[in-house]
Coordinates of C-alpha atoms in Angstrom, one line a residue:
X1 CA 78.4 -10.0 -5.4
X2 CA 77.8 -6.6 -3.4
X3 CA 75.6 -5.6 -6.1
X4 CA 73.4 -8.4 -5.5
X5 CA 73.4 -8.4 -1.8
X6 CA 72.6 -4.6 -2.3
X7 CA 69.9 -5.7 -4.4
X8 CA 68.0 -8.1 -2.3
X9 CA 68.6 -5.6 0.6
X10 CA 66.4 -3.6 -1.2
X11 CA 64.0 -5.9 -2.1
X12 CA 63.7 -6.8 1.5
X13 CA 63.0 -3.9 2.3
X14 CA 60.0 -2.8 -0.2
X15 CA 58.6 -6.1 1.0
X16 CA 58.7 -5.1 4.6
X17 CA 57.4 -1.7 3.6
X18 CA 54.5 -3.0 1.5
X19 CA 53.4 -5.8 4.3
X20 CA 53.6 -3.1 7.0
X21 CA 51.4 -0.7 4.9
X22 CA 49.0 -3.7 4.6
X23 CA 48.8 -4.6 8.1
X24 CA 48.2 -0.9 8.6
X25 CA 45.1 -0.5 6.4
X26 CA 43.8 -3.7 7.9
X27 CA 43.8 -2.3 11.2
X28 CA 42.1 1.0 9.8
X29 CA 39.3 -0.6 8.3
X30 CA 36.1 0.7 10.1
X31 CA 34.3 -2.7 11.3
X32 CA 31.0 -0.6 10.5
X33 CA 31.6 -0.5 6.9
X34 CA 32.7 -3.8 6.9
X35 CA 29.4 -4.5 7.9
X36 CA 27.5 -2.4 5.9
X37 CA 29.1 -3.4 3.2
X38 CA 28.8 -7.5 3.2
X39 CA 24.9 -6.4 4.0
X40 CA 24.8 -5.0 0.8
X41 CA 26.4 -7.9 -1.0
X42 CA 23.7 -10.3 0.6
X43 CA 20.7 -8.0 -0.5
X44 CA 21.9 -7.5 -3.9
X45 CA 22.1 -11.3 -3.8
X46 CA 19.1 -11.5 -2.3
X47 CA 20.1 -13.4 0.6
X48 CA 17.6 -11.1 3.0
X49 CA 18.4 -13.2 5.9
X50 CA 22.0 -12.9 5.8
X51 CA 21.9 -9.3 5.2
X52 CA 19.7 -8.9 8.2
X53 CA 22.1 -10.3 10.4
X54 CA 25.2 -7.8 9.1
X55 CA 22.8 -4.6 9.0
X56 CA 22.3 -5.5 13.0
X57 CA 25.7 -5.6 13.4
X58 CA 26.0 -2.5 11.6
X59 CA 23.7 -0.9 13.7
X60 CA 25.0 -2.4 17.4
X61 CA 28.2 0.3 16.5
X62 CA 26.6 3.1 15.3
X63 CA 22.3 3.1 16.4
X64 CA 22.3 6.7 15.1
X65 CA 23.2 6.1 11.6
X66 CA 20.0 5.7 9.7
X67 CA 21.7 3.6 6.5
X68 CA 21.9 0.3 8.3
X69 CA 18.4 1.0 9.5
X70 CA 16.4 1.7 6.0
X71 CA 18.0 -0.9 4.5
X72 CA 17.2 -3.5 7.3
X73 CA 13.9 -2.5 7.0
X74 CA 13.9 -3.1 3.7
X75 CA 15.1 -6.5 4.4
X76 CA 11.7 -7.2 6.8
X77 CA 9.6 -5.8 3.7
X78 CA 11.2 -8.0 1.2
X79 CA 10.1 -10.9 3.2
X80 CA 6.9 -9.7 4.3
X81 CA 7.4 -8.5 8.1
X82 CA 5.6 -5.0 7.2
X83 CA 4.9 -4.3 10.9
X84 CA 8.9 -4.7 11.6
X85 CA 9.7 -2.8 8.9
X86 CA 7.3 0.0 9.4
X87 CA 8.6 0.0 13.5
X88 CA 12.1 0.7 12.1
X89 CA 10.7 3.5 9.4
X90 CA 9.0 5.0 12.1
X91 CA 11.7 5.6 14.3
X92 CA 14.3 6.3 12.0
X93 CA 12.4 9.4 10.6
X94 CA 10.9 10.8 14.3
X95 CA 14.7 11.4 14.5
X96 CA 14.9 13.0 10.4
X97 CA 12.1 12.5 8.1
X98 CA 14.6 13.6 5.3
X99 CA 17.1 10.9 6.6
X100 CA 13.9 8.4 4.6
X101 CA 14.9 7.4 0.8
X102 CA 12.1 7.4 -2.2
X103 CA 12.4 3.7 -1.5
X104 CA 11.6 3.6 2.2
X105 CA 8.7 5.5 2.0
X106 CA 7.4 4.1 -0.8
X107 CA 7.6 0.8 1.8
X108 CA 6.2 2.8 4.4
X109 CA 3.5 3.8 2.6
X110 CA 2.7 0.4 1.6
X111 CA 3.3 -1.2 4.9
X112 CA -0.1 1.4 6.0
X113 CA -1.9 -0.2 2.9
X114 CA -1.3 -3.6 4.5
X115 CA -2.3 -2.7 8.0
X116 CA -5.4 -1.0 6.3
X117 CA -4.3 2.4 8.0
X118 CA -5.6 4.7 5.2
X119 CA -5.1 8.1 7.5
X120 CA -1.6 7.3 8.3
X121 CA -1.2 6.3 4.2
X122 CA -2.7 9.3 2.8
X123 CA 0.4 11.2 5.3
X124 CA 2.8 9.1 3.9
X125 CA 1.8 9.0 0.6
X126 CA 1.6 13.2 0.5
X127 CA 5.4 13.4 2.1
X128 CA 6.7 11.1 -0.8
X129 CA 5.0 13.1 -3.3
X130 CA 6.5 16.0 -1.9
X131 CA 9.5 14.5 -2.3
X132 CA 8.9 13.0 -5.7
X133 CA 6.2 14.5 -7.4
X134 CA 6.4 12.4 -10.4
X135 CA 5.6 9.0 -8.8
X136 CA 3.0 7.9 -11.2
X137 CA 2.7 4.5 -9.0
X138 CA 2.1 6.4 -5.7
X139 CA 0.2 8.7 -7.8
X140 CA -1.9 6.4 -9.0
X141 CA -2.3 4.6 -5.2
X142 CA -2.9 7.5 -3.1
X143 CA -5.7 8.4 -5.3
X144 CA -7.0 4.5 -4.9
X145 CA -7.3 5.5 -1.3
X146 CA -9.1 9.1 -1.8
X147 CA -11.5 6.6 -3.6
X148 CA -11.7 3.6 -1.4
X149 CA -15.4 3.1 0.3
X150 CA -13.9 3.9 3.4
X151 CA -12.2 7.3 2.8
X152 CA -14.7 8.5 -0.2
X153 CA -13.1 11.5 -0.9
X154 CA -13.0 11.7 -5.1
X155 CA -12.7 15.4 -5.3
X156 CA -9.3 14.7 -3.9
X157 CA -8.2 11.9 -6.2
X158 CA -9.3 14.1 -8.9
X159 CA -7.2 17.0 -7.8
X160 CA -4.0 14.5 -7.3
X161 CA -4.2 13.1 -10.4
X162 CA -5.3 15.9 -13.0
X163 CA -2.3 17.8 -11.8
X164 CA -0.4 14.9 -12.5
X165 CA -1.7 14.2 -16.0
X166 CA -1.0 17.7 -17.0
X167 CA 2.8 16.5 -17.5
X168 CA 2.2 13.0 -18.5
X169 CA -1.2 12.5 -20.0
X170 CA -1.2 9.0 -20.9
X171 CA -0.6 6.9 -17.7
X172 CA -2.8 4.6 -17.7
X173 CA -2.6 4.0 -14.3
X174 CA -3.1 7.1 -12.8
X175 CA -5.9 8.0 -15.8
X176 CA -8.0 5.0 -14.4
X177 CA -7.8 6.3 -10.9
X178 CA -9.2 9.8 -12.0
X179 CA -11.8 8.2 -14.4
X180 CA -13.3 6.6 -11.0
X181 CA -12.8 9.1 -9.2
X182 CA -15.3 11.5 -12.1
X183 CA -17.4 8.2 -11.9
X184 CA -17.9 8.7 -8.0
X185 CA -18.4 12.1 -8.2
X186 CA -20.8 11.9 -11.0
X187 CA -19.4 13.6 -12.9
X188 CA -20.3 10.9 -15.7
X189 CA -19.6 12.9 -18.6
X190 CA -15.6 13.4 -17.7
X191 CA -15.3 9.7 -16.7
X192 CA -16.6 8.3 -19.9
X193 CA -14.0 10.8 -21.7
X194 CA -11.4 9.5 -19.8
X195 CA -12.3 5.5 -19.9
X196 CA -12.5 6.4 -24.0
X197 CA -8.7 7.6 -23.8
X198 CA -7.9 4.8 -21.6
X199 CA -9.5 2.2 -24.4
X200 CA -7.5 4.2 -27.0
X201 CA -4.4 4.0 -25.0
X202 CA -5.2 0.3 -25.5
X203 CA -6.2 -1.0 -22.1
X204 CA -10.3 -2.8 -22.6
X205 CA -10.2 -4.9 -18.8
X206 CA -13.1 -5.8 -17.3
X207 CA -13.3 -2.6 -15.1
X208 CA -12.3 -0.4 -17.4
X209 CA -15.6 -1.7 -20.1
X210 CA -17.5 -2.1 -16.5
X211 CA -17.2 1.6 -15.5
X212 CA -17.6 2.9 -18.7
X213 CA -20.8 1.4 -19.3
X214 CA -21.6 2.3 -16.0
X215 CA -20.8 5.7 -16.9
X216 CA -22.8 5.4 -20.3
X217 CA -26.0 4.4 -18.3
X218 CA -26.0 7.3 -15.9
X219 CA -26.1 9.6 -19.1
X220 CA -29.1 7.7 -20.2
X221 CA -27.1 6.1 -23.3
X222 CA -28.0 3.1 -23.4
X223 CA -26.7 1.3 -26.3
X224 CA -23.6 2.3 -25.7
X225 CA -23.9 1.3 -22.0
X226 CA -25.5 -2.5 -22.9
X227 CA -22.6 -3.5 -25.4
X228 CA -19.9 -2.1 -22.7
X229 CA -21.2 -3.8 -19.8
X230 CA -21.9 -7.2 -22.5
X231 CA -18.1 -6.7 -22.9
X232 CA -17.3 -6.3 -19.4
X233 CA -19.9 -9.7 -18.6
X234 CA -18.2 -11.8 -20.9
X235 CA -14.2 -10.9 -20.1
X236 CA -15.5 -11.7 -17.0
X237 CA -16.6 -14.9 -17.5
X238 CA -20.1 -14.3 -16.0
X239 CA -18.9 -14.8 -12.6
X240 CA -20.1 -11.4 -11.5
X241 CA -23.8 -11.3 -10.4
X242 CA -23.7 -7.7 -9.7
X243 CA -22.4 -6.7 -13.5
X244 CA -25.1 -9.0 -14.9
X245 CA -27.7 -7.3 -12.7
X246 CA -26.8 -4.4 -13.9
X247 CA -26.7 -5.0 -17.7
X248 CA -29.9 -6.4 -17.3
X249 CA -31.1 -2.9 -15.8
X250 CA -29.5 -1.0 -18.5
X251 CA -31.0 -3.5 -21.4
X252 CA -34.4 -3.2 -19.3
X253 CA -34.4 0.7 -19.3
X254 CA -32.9 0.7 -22.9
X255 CA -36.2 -1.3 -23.9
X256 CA -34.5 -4.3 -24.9
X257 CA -36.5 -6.1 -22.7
X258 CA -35.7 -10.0 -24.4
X259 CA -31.7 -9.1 -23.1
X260 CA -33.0 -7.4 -19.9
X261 CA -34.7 -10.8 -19.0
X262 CA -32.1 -13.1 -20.1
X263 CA -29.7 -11.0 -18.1
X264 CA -31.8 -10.5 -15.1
X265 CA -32.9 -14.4 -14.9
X266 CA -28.9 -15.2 -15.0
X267 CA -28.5 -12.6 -12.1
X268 CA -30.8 -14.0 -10.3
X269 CA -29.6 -17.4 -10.2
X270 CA -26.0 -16.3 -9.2
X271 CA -28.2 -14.3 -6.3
X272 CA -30.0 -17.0 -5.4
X273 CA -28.7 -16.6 -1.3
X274 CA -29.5 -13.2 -0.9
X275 CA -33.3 -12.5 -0.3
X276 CA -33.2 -8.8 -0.5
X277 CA -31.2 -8.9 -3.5
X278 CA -33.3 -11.8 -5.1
X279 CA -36.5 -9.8 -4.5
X280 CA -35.1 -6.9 -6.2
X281 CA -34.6 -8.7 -8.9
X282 CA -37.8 -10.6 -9.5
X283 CA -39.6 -7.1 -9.2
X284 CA -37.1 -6.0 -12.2
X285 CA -37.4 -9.2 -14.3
X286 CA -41.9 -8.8 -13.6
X287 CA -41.4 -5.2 -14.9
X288 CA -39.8 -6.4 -18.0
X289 CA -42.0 -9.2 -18.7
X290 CA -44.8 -7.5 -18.2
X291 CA -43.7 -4.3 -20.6
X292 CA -42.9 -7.7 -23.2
X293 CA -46.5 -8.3 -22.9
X294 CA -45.8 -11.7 -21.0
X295 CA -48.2 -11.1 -18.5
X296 CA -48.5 -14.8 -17.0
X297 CA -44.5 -14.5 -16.5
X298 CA -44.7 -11.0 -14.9
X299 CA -47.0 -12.9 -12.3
X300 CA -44.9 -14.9 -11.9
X301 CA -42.2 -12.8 -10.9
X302 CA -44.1 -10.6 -9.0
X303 CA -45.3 -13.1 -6.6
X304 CA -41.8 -14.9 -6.1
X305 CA -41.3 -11.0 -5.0
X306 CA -43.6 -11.1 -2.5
X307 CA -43.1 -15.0 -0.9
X308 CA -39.5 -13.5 -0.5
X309 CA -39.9 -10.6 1.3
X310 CA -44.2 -9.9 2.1
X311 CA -43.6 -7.8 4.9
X312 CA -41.4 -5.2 2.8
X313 CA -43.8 -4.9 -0.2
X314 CA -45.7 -2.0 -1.1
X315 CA -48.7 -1.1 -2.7
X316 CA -47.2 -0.5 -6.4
X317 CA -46.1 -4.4 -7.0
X318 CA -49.6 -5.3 -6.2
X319 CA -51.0 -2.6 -8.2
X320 CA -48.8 -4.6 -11.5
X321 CA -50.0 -7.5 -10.5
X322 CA -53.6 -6.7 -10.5
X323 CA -52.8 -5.0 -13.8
X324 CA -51.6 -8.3 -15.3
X325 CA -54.5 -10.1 -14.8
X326 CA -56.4 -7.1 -16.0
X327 CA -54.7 -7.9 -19.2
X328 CA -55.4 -11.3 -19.3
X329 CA -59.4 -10.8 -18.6
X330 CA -59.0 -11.8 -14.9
X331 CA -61.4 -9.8 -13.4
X332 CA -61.5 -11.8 -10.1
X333 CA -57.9 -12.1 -9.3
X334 CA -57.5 -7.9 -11.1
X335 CA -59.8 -6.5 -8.4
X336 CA -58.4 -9.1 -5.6
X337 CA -54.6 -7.4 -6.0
X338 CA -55.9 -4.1 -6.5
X339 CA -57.8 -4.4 -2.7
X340 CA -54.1 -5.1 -1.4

């Protein structure tokens, strides 16, 4: 009997012990990290809003801690609020830049994209790569702003990315950014090598036959130029009018002049709004008609030129014109044009 009452004596007492050690650890359990962690729970669940609310709480103890703050900002990104997450990014790294992760500046350099702020992106873009110089993706994006209309700098998105490719070669991402960048610089030689890799590493998209066709007719090749652009036309379901116009240049100054026609006609239907564009084109589709020996067409042409835009013609359409009927033993109307 004294053995047992010693015994559950003892039990008693390394129960006592263990709930006493647990009461203890309860009471040393930093409320921060309690926070911190069930907002990491909710985010890897995807539950942004919930998260949100614990990072905030996270925060309210310790504002100086940047954790709670890049990941609640990651929170606002994930559901879209890219001027609330960029606010947070912003202030979190005027107090450390380094205190930013690859993953908050790659939002913070998006965020920029979204708001159109290309000055501030380029900034934010060069510190990531800094950072992490073999970020194909931002690689790849930063040069797309070198070579947006609005920045137009090419020479640096072919710097950016050539020193890229020198380790990985075939990222077809970042290769398509320097071919367009060779292709604005005219350096139209370079871009159709690289558009050829690019079709080799077994991307054909529209832009990618578009560009190099493009490329093709700068060089004056233009067979090689008509069947790229026909590719590019007909993956994009001839909804472009600009990339029919211009295979109907490139088939016009190739001498195919039946394609250059049939191309040109097509353009100008899809055109059929724009006067100045429409004008254009009825000069081009006369010049082809009239080098196919279809002199009544060229006529045509010529004149729906001139009804469209009389003020802005010059001398040389009426000159064609006058030619035309030349052709056709018009004497009258020949020397009538030629007087214009």
């Amino acid at each position: 009997i004294n053995f047992c009452a010693m015994n559950m004596k003892h039990l008693t007492f390394i129960f006592l012990l263990s709930l006493f050690s647990s009461l203890s650890t309860l009471a040393n359990v930093d409320p921060y990290m309690q926070f911190l962690q069930k907002g990491d729970s909710c985010l890897a669940d995807y539950n942004y809003k919930s998260a949100m609310e614990f990072y905030e709480k996270a925060i309210a103890l310790k504002s100086n801690y940047a954790t709670p703050k890049i990941r609640l900002a990651e929170c606002h990104y994930k559901r879209g609020n890219y001027p609330a997450c960029e606010l947070i990014l912003e202030k979190a790294a005027f107090f450390n830049k380094d205190s930013l992760t690859h993953e908050a500046l790659r939002e913070m350099f998006y965020c920029k994209a979204y708001n159109s702020a290309y000055e501030a992106q380029i900034l934010w873009g060069s510190i990531l790569l800094e950072r992490y110089p073999y970020d194909g993706d931002i690689v790849a994006a930063l040069a797309g702003v070198y070579n947006n209309d609005e920045i137009l700098l090419p020479a640096k998105a072919v710097d950016l990315t050539e020193m890229y490719l020198t380790g990985d070669p075939d990222n077809i991402a970042v290769l398509s950014r320097n071919a367009y960048a060779h292709y604005l610089g005219k350096n139209y030689s370079t871009a159709v090598m690289r558009y050829n890799k690019i079709v080799e590493l077994g991307d054909s998209s529209v832009n990618t036959n578009y560009y190099l066709g493009m490329s093709h007719w700068r060089l004056h090749e233009y067979e090689e130029a008509k069947d790229c652009l026909i590719k590019a036309v007909e993956m994009n379901k001839y909804e472009s009018a600009g990339m029919i116009y211009h295979l109907g240049q490139a088939c016009f100054e190739g001498k195919y002049y039946d394609e250059a026609i049939k191309y040109l006609q097509m353009a100008k239907e899809k055109f059929t709004p724009s006067k100045a564009v429409m004008t254009i084109i009825n000069q081009d589709i006369g010049d082809a008609c009239r080098q196919k020996g279809m002199y009544l067409e060229a006529i045509t042409a010529y004149k729906d030129a001139i009804n469209l835009n009389y003020e802005l013609m010059d001398h040389i359409i009426f000159y064609q014109i006058s030619s035309c009927y030349d052709k056709l033993g018009d004497k009258v109307n020949s020397k009538k044009y030629l007087e214009k």
